[in-house]
Short mmCIF file of C-alpha atoms in Angstrom, two decimals:
data_model
loop_
_atom_site.label_atom_id
_atom_site.label_comp_id
_atom_site.label_asym_id
_atom_site.label_seq_id
_atom_site.Cartn_x
_atom_site.Cartn_y
_atom_site.Cartn_z
CA MET J 1 0.40 -0.45 -0.25
CA SER J 2 1.06 3.16 -1.51
CA VAL J 3 1.85 6.93 0.94
CA ILE J 4 -0.78 8.70 -0.05
CA HIS J 5 -3.57 4.91 0.09
CA ARG J 6 -2.18 5.08 3.72
CA LEU J 7 -2.93 8.95 4.20
CA ALA J 8 -6.42 8.75 2.42
CA GLY J 9 -7.47 6.00 4.72
CA ALA J 10 -6.35 7.83 7.69
CA ALA J 11 -8.32 10.83 6.35
CA TYR J 12 -11.43 8.69 5.94
CA GLY J 13 -11.58 7.24 9.35
CA THR J 14 -10.53 11.29 11.02
CA HIS J 15 -13.02 12.87 8.96
CA LEU J 16 -15.75 10.58 9.67
CA GLY J 17 -14.67 11.16 13.32
CA ASP J 18 -14.61 14.87 12.81
CA GLN J 19 -17.50 15.11 11.01
CA VAL J 20 -19.77 12.79 13.67
CA ALA J 21 -18.60 15.49 16.15
CA LEU J 22 -19.86 18.31 13.63
CA VAL J 23 -22.87 17.95 13.22
CA SER J 24 -23.72 15.27 16.37
CA VAL J 25 -23.22 17.96 18.34
CA PRO J 26 -25.96 20.61 18.16
CA LEU J 27 -28.59 17.97 18.21
CA VAL J 28 -27.11 15.81 21.43
CA ALA J 29 -26.86 19.14 23.21
CA ALA J 30 -30.28 19.79 22.57
CA LEU J 31 -31.26 16.37 23.43
CA VAL J 32 -29.15 15.22 26.43
CA PHE J 33 -27.96 18.62 28.04
CA ASN J 34 -31.45 20.27 27.42
CA ALA J 35 -28.93 23.07 26.11
CA SER J 36 -30.37 26.46 25.55
CA ALA J 37 -29.89 28.35 22.10
CA GLU J 38 -26.17 30.23 23.56
CA LEU J 39 -25.25 26.85 24.89
CA ILE J 40 -24.95 25.08 22.02
CA GLY J 41 -23.59 28.09 19.93
CA ILE J 42 -21.08 27.66 23.08
CA LEU J 43 -20.59 23.45 21.86
CA VAL J 44 -20.56 24.36 18.35
CA ALA J 45 -17.93 26.93 18.21
CA CYS J 46 -15.86 24.61 20.57
CA GLN J 47 -14.93 22.13 18.31
CA SER J 48 -13.72 24.81 15.50
CA MET J 49 -11.95 26.78 17.82
CA ALA J 50 -9.32 24.18 17.70
CA HIS J 51 -8.80 25.53 14.14
CA LEU J 52 -7.67 28.95 15.26
CA LEU J 53 -6.35 27.51 18.15
CA GLY J 54 -4.22 24.66 17.02
CA SER J 55 -3.55 25.93 13.40
CA ILE J 56 -0.17 28.18 14.57
CA PRO J 57 1.43 26.05 16.92
CA PHE J 58 1.18 23.07 15.25
CA GLY J 59 1.99 24.06 11.54
CA VAL J 60 5.51 25.00 13.30
CA LEU J 61 5.65 21.60 14.54
CA VAL J 62 5.00 20.14 11.54
CA ASP J 63 7.61 21.40 10.09
CA GLN J 64 10.43 20.82 12.50
CA ARG J 65 9.24 16.96 13.52
CA GLN J 66 9.22 14.32 12.18
CA GLN J 67 6.42 13.82 10.37
CA ARG J 68 4.68 9.98 11.11
CA SER J 69 4.24 10.71 14.96
CA LEU J 70 3.02 13.57 14.73
CA ALA J 71 -0.08 12.04 12.26
CA ILE J 72 0.23 8.80 14.51
CA VAL J 73 -0.45 11.84 18.02
CA SER J 74 -3.06 13.23 15.88
CA SER J 75 -5.14 10.30 15.54
CA VAL J 76 -4.72 9.37 18.91
CA ILE J 77 -5.79 12.61 20.12
CA SER J 78 -8.92 11.93 18.39
CA LEU J 79 -9.03 9.11 19.89
CA PHE J 80 -8.88 10.07 23.14
CA GLY J 81 -11.28 13.35 22.85
CA PHE J 82 -14.06 11.26 21.16
CA THR J 83 -14.11 8.59 23.81
CA CYS J 84 -13.79 10.85 26.18
CA ALA J 85 -16.87 12.36 24.75
CA GLY J 86 -18.63 9.45 25.30
CA LEU J 87 -17.71 9.49 28.86
CA GLY J 88 -18.80 13.09 28.73
CA VAL J 89 -22.66 12.26 27.46
CA TRP J 90 -22.56 9.18 29.61
CA ALA J 91 -21.87 11.46 32.83
CA ASN J 92 -24.09 13.88 31.81
CA SER J 93 -21.25 15.90 31.57
CA VAL J 94 -21.64 19.48 29.48
CA VAL J 95 -18.21 20.86 30.31
CA TRP J 96 -16.40 17.23 30.28
CA PHE J 97 -18.02 16.48 26.68
CA GLY J 98 -17.72 20.33 25.37
CA ALA J 99 -13.66 19.74 27.07
CA SER J 100 -13.67 16.22 25.06
CA ILE J 101 -14.89 17.89 21.22
CA THR J 102 -12.79 20.71 21.87
CA LEU J 103 -9.70 18.23 22.79
CA ALA J 104 -10.56 15.70 19.12
CA GLY J 105 -10.57 18.66 16.71
CA PHE J 106 -7.17 19.37 17.50
CA GLY J 107 -6.93 15.98 16.58
CA THR J 108 -8.63 16.82 13.53
CA VAL J 109 -6.25 20.23 12.99
CA LEU J 110 -2.45 18.40 13.28
CA PHE J 111 -3.54 15.32 10.64
CA ALA J 112 -4.85 18.01 8.19
CA LEU J 113 -1.63 20.17 8.61
CA THR J 114 0.61 17.09 8.47
CA ALA J 115 -1.05 15.52 5.55
CA LEU J 116 -0.71 18.41 3.45
CA SER J 117 3.71 18.58 4.17
CA ILE J 118 3.77 14.67 3.73
CA LEU J 119 2.39 14.66 0.19
CA PRO J 120 4.91 16.88 -1.66
CA LYS J 121 7.39 14.17 -0.38
CA THR J 122 5.47 11.65 -1.84
CA ALA J 123 3.90 12.51 -5.15
CA PRO J 124 6.15 14.60 -8.47
CA PRO J 125 4.63 17.61 -9.71
CA SER J 126 2.91 16.23 -12.45
CA GLY J 127 1.14 13.91 -9.59
CA LEU J 128 0.32 16.34 -6.85
CA ALA J 129 -3.12 17.20 -7.71
CA ARG J 130 -4.12 14.03 -7.92
CA ALA J 131 -2.96 12.92 -4.67
CA ASN J 132 -4.64 15.89 -2.82
CA ALA J 133 -8.08 14.87 -4.43
CA SER J 134 -6.88 11.48 -2.82
CA ILE J 135 -6.81 13.01 0.60
CA GLU J 136 -9.40 15.21 0.17
CA THR J 137 -12.08 13.07 -1.26
CA PRO J 138 -12.64 10.89 2.58
CA ARG J 139 -13.77 14.67 3.64
CA ALA J 140 -16.26 15.13 0.72
CA ILE J 141 -17.39 12.12 1.33
CA CYS J 142 -18.09 12.50 4.67
CA SER J 143 -19.49 15.70 4.24
CA PHE J 144 -22.38 14.67 2.05
CA ILE J 145 -23.30 10.63 4.47
CA VAL J 146 -22.77 11.90 8.00
CA PRO J 147 -25.34 14.00 8.20
CA LEU J 148 -28.09 11.63 6.77
CA ILE J 149 -26.76 8.85 8.23
CA ILE J 150 -26.98 11.09 12.04
CA GLY J 151 -30.46 12.87 10.61
CA LEU J 152 -31.91 9.15 11.11
CA VAL J 153 -30.22 8.01 13.64
CA VAL J 154 -29.56 10.23 16.29
CA ALA J 155 -33.15 9.93 18.14
CA LYS J 156 -32.96 6.12 17.67
CA VAL J 157 -29.75 5.37 19.46
CA ALA J 158 -28.21 6.16 23.18
CA ALA J 159 -25.79 9.46 22.49
CA PRO J 160 -23.07 7.42 23.70
CA LEU J 161 -22.88 5.40 21.37
CA ILE J 162 -22.55 8.03 17.95
CA TYR J 163 -19.46 8.92 19.87
CA VAL J 164 -18.00 5.24 20.41
CA ALA J 165 -18.79 5.39 16.02
CA ALA J 166 -16.26 8.51 16.17
CA ALA J 167 -13.42 6.90 18.52
CA CYS J 168 -13.70 3.66 16.33
CA ALA J 169 -13.27 5.70 13.38
CA ALA J 170 -10.35 7.64 14.96
CA LEU J 171 -9.00 4.25 16.02
CA GLY J 172 -9.17 3.45 11.88
CA ALA J 173 -6.77 7.13 11.14
CA LEU J 174 -4.35 5.89 13.87
CA LEU J 175 -4.29 1.71 12.23
CA PHE J 176 -3.09 3.55 9.03
CA THR J 177 -1.10 6.10 10.51
CA ALA J 178 0.76 4.17 12.23
CA SER J 179 2.24 2.09 9.17
CA LEU J 180 3.14 5.04 7.47
CA PRO J 181 7.01 5.66 7.02
CA THR J 182 9.43 7.97 8.44
CA PHE J 183 10.00 11.30 6.82
CA GLU J 184 13.02 13.45 6.21
CA THR J 185 12.67 16.35 8.75
CA SER J 186 14.59 20.01 7.91
CA GLN J 187 17.39 20.55 10.18
CA ALA J 188 16.20 24.52 10.80
CA PRO J 189 18.48 26.33 13.20
CA HIS J 190 17.24 27.00 16.31
CA VAL J 191 14.88 30.45 16.19
CA SER J 192 12.44 31.47 19.00
CA ARG J 193 8.88 30.67 17.82
CA ILE J 194 7.41 33.62 18.13
CA THR J 195 10.08 34.25 14.56
CA GLN J 196 8.98 30.65 12.98
CA ILE J 197 5.47 31.78 12.95
CA LEU J 198 6.15 35.37 11.26
CA GLU J 199 8.64 34.11 8.66
CA GLY J 200 5.74 32.00 8.20
CA GLY J 201 3.24 34.77 7.83
CA ARG J 202 5.97 36.61 5.56
CA TYR J 203 6.20 34.54 3.46
CA VAL J 204 2.32 34.39 2.56
CA VAL J 205 2.43 38.11 2.44
CA ALA J 206 5.22 38.24 -0.24
CA HIS J 207 4.24 35.65 -2.59
CA LYS J 208 1.66 36.98 -5.36
CA LEU J 209 0.12 33.56 -5.42
CA LEU J 210 0.03 32.52 -1.58
CA LEU J 211 -1.55 36.40 -1.01
CA ALA J 212 -4.45 35.90 -3.65
CA ILE J 213 -4.78 32.56 -2.13
CA SER J 214 -5.43 33.46 1.24
CA PHE J 215 -7.95 36.22 -0.10
CA CYS J 216 -9.96 34.05 -2.19
CA ALA J 217 -10.31 31.59 0.39
CA ILE J 218 -10.83 34.58 2.59
CA PHE J 219 -14.05 35.79 0.99
CA TRP J 220 -15.46 32.83 0.06
CA ASN J 221 -15.41 31.38 3.47
CA LEU J 222 -16.59 35.09 4.95
CA ALA J 223 -19.74 34.56 2.27
CA PHE J 224 -20.72 30.62 3.30
CA ALA J 225 -20.49 31.36 6.91
CA ALA J 226 -22.55 34.30 6.75
CA LEU J 227 -24.96 32.29 4.05
CA LEU J 228 -25.46 30.04 6.98
CA VAL J 229 -26.88 32.50 8.76
CA VAL J 230 -29.07 34.43 6.33
CA LEU J 231 -30.62 31.28 4.23
CA VAL J 232 -32.85 30.30 7.32
CA PRO J 233 -34.51 33.49 7.49
CA THR J 234 -34.41 33.96 3.90
CA ILE J 235 -36.45 29.99 3.07
CA ARG J 236 -38.61 31.62 5.95
CA ASP J 237 -39.36 34.83 4.37
CA ILE J 238 -38.68 35.33 0.95
CA TYR J 239 -39.06 31.56 -0.65
CA GLN J 240 -40.98 30.41 1.22
CA PHE J 241 -39.80 26.83 1.43
CA ASN J 242 -40.99 24.34 3.99
CA PRO J 243 -37.87 24.59 6.89
CA GLY J 244 -36.34 21.06 6.01
CA SER J 245 -35.24 22.21 2.47
CA PHE J 246 -32.08 23.57 4.22
CA GLY J 247 -30.83 20.28 5.45
CA VAL J 248 -31.66 19.17 1.96
CA ALA J 249 -29.47 22.18 0.86
CA LEU J 250 -26.75 21.29 3.24
CA SER J 251 -27.01 17.78 1.36
CA ALA J 252 -27.21 18.97 -1.92
CA PHE J 253 -23.55 21.07 -1.01
CA GLY J 254 -22.12 18.00 0.73
CA LEU J 255 -22.88 16.08 -2.61
CA ALA J 256 -21.91 18.41 -5.00
CA ALA J 257 -18.35 18.65 -2.59
CA ALA J 258 -17.93 14.94 -3.30
CA THR J 259 -18.63 15.06 -6.87
CA GLY J 260 -16.05 17.02 -7.28
CA THR J 261 -13.11 15.91 -5.55
CA TRP J 262 -13.61 12.72 -7.15
CA LEU J 263 -13.77 14.15 -10.74
CA SER J 264 -10.46 15.83 -9.73
CA GLY J 265 -8.77 12.97 -9.38
CA LEU J 266 -9.73 11.22 -11.82
CA ILE J 267 -8.45 14.18 -14.53
CA ALA J 268 -6.88 16.83 -12.17
CA ASP J 269 -3.17 16.06 -14.02
CA LYS J 270 -5.10 16.93 -17.37
CA LEU J 271 -6.69 20.27 -15.75
CA VAL J 272 -5.20 23.82 -16.90
CA PRO J 273 -4.29 24.66 -13.45
CA SER J 274 -5.59 28.14 -14.29
CA THR J 275 -8.54 27.03 -15.23
CA VAL J 276 -9.64 25.12 -12.16
CA LEU J 277 -8.97 28.36 -9.88
CA LEU J 278 -11.14 31.01 -12.01
CA PHE J 279 -13.42 28.08 -11.93
CA GLY J 280 -14.52 27.15 -8.67
CA PRO J 281 -14.62 31.08 -7.04
CA GLY J 282 -16.67 31.95 -10.36
CA SER J 283 -18.81 29.28 -10.48
CA SER J 284 -19.77 29.83 -6.63
CA ALA J 285 -20.41 33.84 -7.43
CA ILE J 286 -22.70 32.50 -10.08
CA ALA J 287 -24.53 30.41 -8.06
CA ALA J 288 -24.74 32.86 -5.67
CA ALA J 289 -25.82 35.19 -7.19
CA CYS J 290 -28.31 32.86 -8.53
CA LEU J 291 -30.37 32.67 -4.96
CA THR J 292 -30.99 36.85 -5.26
CA LEU J 293 -33.42 35.68 -8.10
CA ILE J 294 -35.37 33.21 -6.39
CA GLY J 295 -38.77 33.94 -4.97
CA PRO J 296 -42.16 32.69 -3.46
CA GLY J 297 -43.59 30.59 -5.62
CA SER J 298 -39.95 29.26 -6.80
CA PRO J 299 -39.66 25.21 -7.05
CA ASP J 300 -36.98 24.17 -3.56
CA TYR J 301 -34.85 22.64 -6.32
CA LEU J 302 -33.73 25.79 -7.80
CA MET J 303 -31.55 26.68 -4.06
CA HIS J 304 -30.69 22.85 -3.95
CA ALA J 305 -29.04 23.31 -7.30
CA CYS J 306 -27.61 26.86 -6.14
CA PHE J 307 -25.88 24.69 -3.75
CA PHE J 308 -24.76 22.03 -5.45
CA GLY J 309 -23.20 24.73 -7.60
CA LEU J 310 -21.64 26.32 -4.60
CA GLY J 311 -19.83 23.06 -3.35
CA PHE J 312 -18.58 21.50 -7.15
CA GLY J 313 -16.70 24.03 -7.91
CA PRO J 314 -14.65 25.13 -5.14
CA SER J 315 -13.80 21.25 -3.97
CA MET J 316 -12.07 21.25 -7.29
CA TRP J 317 -10.24 24.98 -6.45
CA LEU J 318 -9.28 23.55 -2.72
CA ILE J 319 -7.01 20.23 -4.40
CA ALA J 320 -5.69 23.03 -7.23
CA GLN J 321 -4.78 25.81 -4.62
CA ASN J 322 -3.54 22.71 -1.87
CA SER J 323 -1.40 21.52 -5.23
CA VAL J 324 0.05 25.05 -5.66
CA ARG J 325 1.11 25.99 -1.85
CA GLN J 326 2.82 22.18 -1.89
CA LEU J 327 4.98 23.53 -4.83
CA VAL J 328 5.88 27.25 -3.90
CA THR J 329 6.52 26.67 -0.59
CA PRO J 330 9.59 25.53 0.51
CA PRO J 331 9.04 22.16 2.38
CA ALA J 332 10.76 23.98 5.98
CA LEU J 333 8.35 26.63 5.69
CA LEU J 334 5.88 24.60 4.39
CA GLY J 335 3.65 23.41 7.40
CA ARG J 336 3.69 27.11 8.96
CA VAL J 337 2.63 28.78 6.03
CA ASN J 338 -0.54 26.28 5.86
CA ALA J 339 -1.34 27.41 9.96
CA VAL J 340 -1.18 30.80 7.90
CA ILE J 341 -3.66 30.29 5.50
CA GLN J 342 -6.10 28.14 7.38
CA THR J 343 -5.68 30.08 10.72
CA ALA J 344 -6.77 33.17 8.00
CA ILE J 345 -10.01 31.01 6.51
CA TYR J 346 -11.33 29.80 10.37
CA GLY J 347 -10.84 33.37 11.46
CA ILE J 348 -12.72 35.09 9.14
CA ARG J 349 -16.21 32.19 9.26
CA PRO J 350 -17.53 33.33 13.13
CA LEU J 351 -16.63 37.08 11.38
CA GLY J 352 -18.91 36.62 8.83
CA ALA J 353 -21.31 34.42 10.88
CA LEU J 354 -21.69 38.25 12.62
CA ILE J 355 -21.61 40.53 9.30
CA GLY J 356 -24.74 38.04 8.12
CA GLY J 357 -26.52 38.06 11.15
CA ALA J 358 -26.81 41.42 10.82
CA VAL J 359 -27.01 43.06 7.88
CA ALA J 360 -30.12 40.60 7.52
CA GLY J 361 -31.05 41.46 11.47
CA ALA J 362 -30.60 45.56 10.00
CA ALA J 363 -32.19 45.45 6.04
CA GLY J 364 -33.63 42.06 5.83
CA PRO J 365 -32.53 38.95 4.52
CA GLU J 366 -32.90 40.31 0.88
CA VAL J 367 -30.18 42.45 1.42
CA GLY J 368 -28.59 39.68 3.53
CA ILE J 369 -28.51 37.60 0.21
CA MET J 370 -26.88 40.21 -2.05
CA PHE J 371 -24.16 40.87 0.50
CA VAL J 372 -23.42 37.01 0.41
CA ALA J 373 -23.98 37.49 -3.75
CA LEU J 374 -21.34 40.30 -3.57
CA ALA J 375 -18.85 38.75 -0.54
CA PHE J 376 -18.47 35.40 -3.68
CA ALA J 377 -17.59 37.98 -6.47
CA ALA J 378 -15.18 39.55 -4.65
CA SER J 379 -13.50 36.14 -4.59
CA PHE J 380 -14.13 35.49 -7.80
CA ALA J 381 -12.64 39.15 -8.82
CA VAL J 382 -9.26 37.97 -6.92
CA SER J 383 -8.49 34.67 -8.54
CA LEU J 384 -8.94 36.99 -11.96
CA PHE J 385 -6.75 39.49 -11.32
CA SER J 386 -4.42 38.01 -10.27
CA GLY J 387 -0.98 35.92 -11.02
CA LEU J 388 -3.41 32.61 -10.28
CA ARG J 389 -5.42 32.78 -13.71
CA ARG J 390 -1.63 32.76 -15.15
CA ILE J 391 -0.62 28.89 -14.23
CA GLU J 392 -0.49 26.82 -17.07
CA SER J 393 1.49 23.96 -15.37
CA TYR J 394 2.62 22.36 -11.60
CA GLU J 395 5.74 21.72 -12.91
CA SER J 396 6.42 25.24 -13.66
CA LEU J 397 5.58 26.07 -9.62
CA THR J 398 8.71 25.98 -8.12
CA ALA J 399 9.58 27.47 -4.83
CA PRO J 400 12.75 29.38 -5.83
CA GLU J 401 11.94 30.81 -9.08
CA ALA J 402 7.95 31.94 -7.53
CA ALA J 403 8.93 32.97 -4.71
#
């Protein structure tokens, strides 16, 4: 079994457990802990907080430590976190539960950063996009399947068993990570942690392609976070759809992400990178613009089609930009560069949710949807007017020439 296949196997276990937690946390909080809306929000934030708190320090570790060991540690953290989460539900301790979910989230963050740094050491530039698709496919598939399964079983099984399933998935990831070979580690001179972090940030800011990728992702995630907040009142007040169409829309998004990732795995090495890097945010802008045209009496499948458009192109874009990141960044900096970009992406999501809620609350959901469409358009504009539109092949990208 190749290194890429082992990483893909570990990714299935890691993302399966992560998606189980992501979907089940608000449901378990309401059904088991009888939590208020405020407490549910705090518990949901606990899991995403791991990305904000863990990305930068883990990025430093990925650049300095043996990456096989870090991959194993990431699976152990997830396994321990999900096990404790199940015990927290069984003990009816909301504090224990929230802390355990946060801990499990740290495992996911560490695995994602480690895998992104391992791939360039195992695949040539021409095959890197296909390798990235292999790692992204598990996340995309899990984002589609898990919400459907959890929705069906959450009221029929004991809540602790949900986290037993997540722990089993993490155990599967551990078996795959333990089978990885060792990898060469960089022998960088000893400098302070702050200096190392700033070095990664400076490289992102100074590199035109990485800076464009960062801003494109920031605008996209700001728009998507705002959309999730604005969509419910829009469905109720403007579209006048059944409230259940919200869940169907998210499933359509997950299906699109899985489809786009699968397609990238088949043809990524045959596509011109610039085409994918423009298509992803461009298709999002078109799909978001179509959301502004839906009104009372429209069939709800139009909204579902828009969400499919929001998931399909961006899933292909994610694989392409991961490949660009890996090729233009020196190996000794890759962990920190990925961490800086991930922190910016996940840091903008709470802000997007707050802005979306404020705009919809002050001016109405119709204006909120228009704000979302403009933010997606800004994401496309970044790609269109940057060097991303001129990348003709992955082989042409190397860290010294592109820096």
